[in-house]
Amino acid sequence: MLLMIDFIISFITYRTHYNLAIFYHPCASPFLSLLYSLDFLHLHLLEFYNIL
């Protein structure tokens, strides 16, 4: 279950960063803090897997 959540988070952040960088970068500032918090959560999940 956690691996599925981790995959979904990484997929969403990767795709959204890619789309924002190409199409919506001038308008992206309200969404960047949310994306960076998701990336931060993703890194913490990876650290959690390494501990286990």
Coordinates of C-alpha atoms in Angstrom, one line a residue:
M1 CA 0.0 0.0 0.0
L2 CA 2.8 2.4 0.9
L3 CA 4.6 1.5 -2.3
M4 CA 1.5 2.3 -4.3
I5 CA 1.2 5.7 -2.6
D6 CA 4.9 6.4 -3.2
F7 CA 4.5 5.5 -6.9
I8 CA 1.4 7.7 -7.2
I9 CA 3.2 10.7 -5.5
S10 CA 6.3 10.4 -7.6
F11 CA 4.3 10.0 -10.8
I12 CA 2.1 13.1 -10.0
T13 CA 5.0 15.3 -9.0
Y14 CA 7.1 14.2 -12.0
R15 CA 4.3 14.8 -14.5
T16 CA 3.2 18.1 -12.9
H17 CA 6.7 19.5 -12.8
Y18 CA 7.2 18.5 -16.5
N19 CA 3.9 20.1 -17.6
L20 CA 4.4 23.2 -15.5
A21 CA 8.0 23.7 -16.8
I22 CA 6.8 23.5 -20.4
F23 CA 3.3 25.1 -20.5
Y24 CA 2.4 26.9 -17.3
H25 CA 5.7 28.1 -15.8
P26 CA 4.8 31.9 -15.6
C27 CA 1.5 31.0 -13.9
A28 CA 2.8 28.2 -11.7
S29 CA 3.8 30.0 -8.5
P30 CA 0.6 29.3 -6.5
F31 CA 1.1 25.6 -7.1
L32 CA 4.8 25.3 -6.6
S33 CA 4.7 25.2 -2.8
L34 CA 2.2 22.3 -3.0
L35 CA 4.5 20.4 -5.4
Y36 CA 7.6 21.0 -3.3
S37 CA 5.8 19.7 -0.2
L38 CA 4.8 16.6 -2.1
D39 CA 8.4 16.1 -3.2
F40 CA 9.5 16.6 0.4
L41 CA 6.9 13.9 1.5
H42 CA 8.2 11.6 -1.3
L43 CA 11.8 12.0 0.0
H44 CA 10.7 11.2 3.5
L45 CA 8.8 8.1 2.3
L46 CA 12.0 6.9 0.6
E47 CA 14.0 7.4 3.8
F48 CA 11.3 5.4 5.6
Y49 CA 11.8 2.5 3.2
N50 CA 15.5 2.7 3.7
I51 CA 15.1 2.4 7.5
L52 CA 12.9 -0.6 7.1

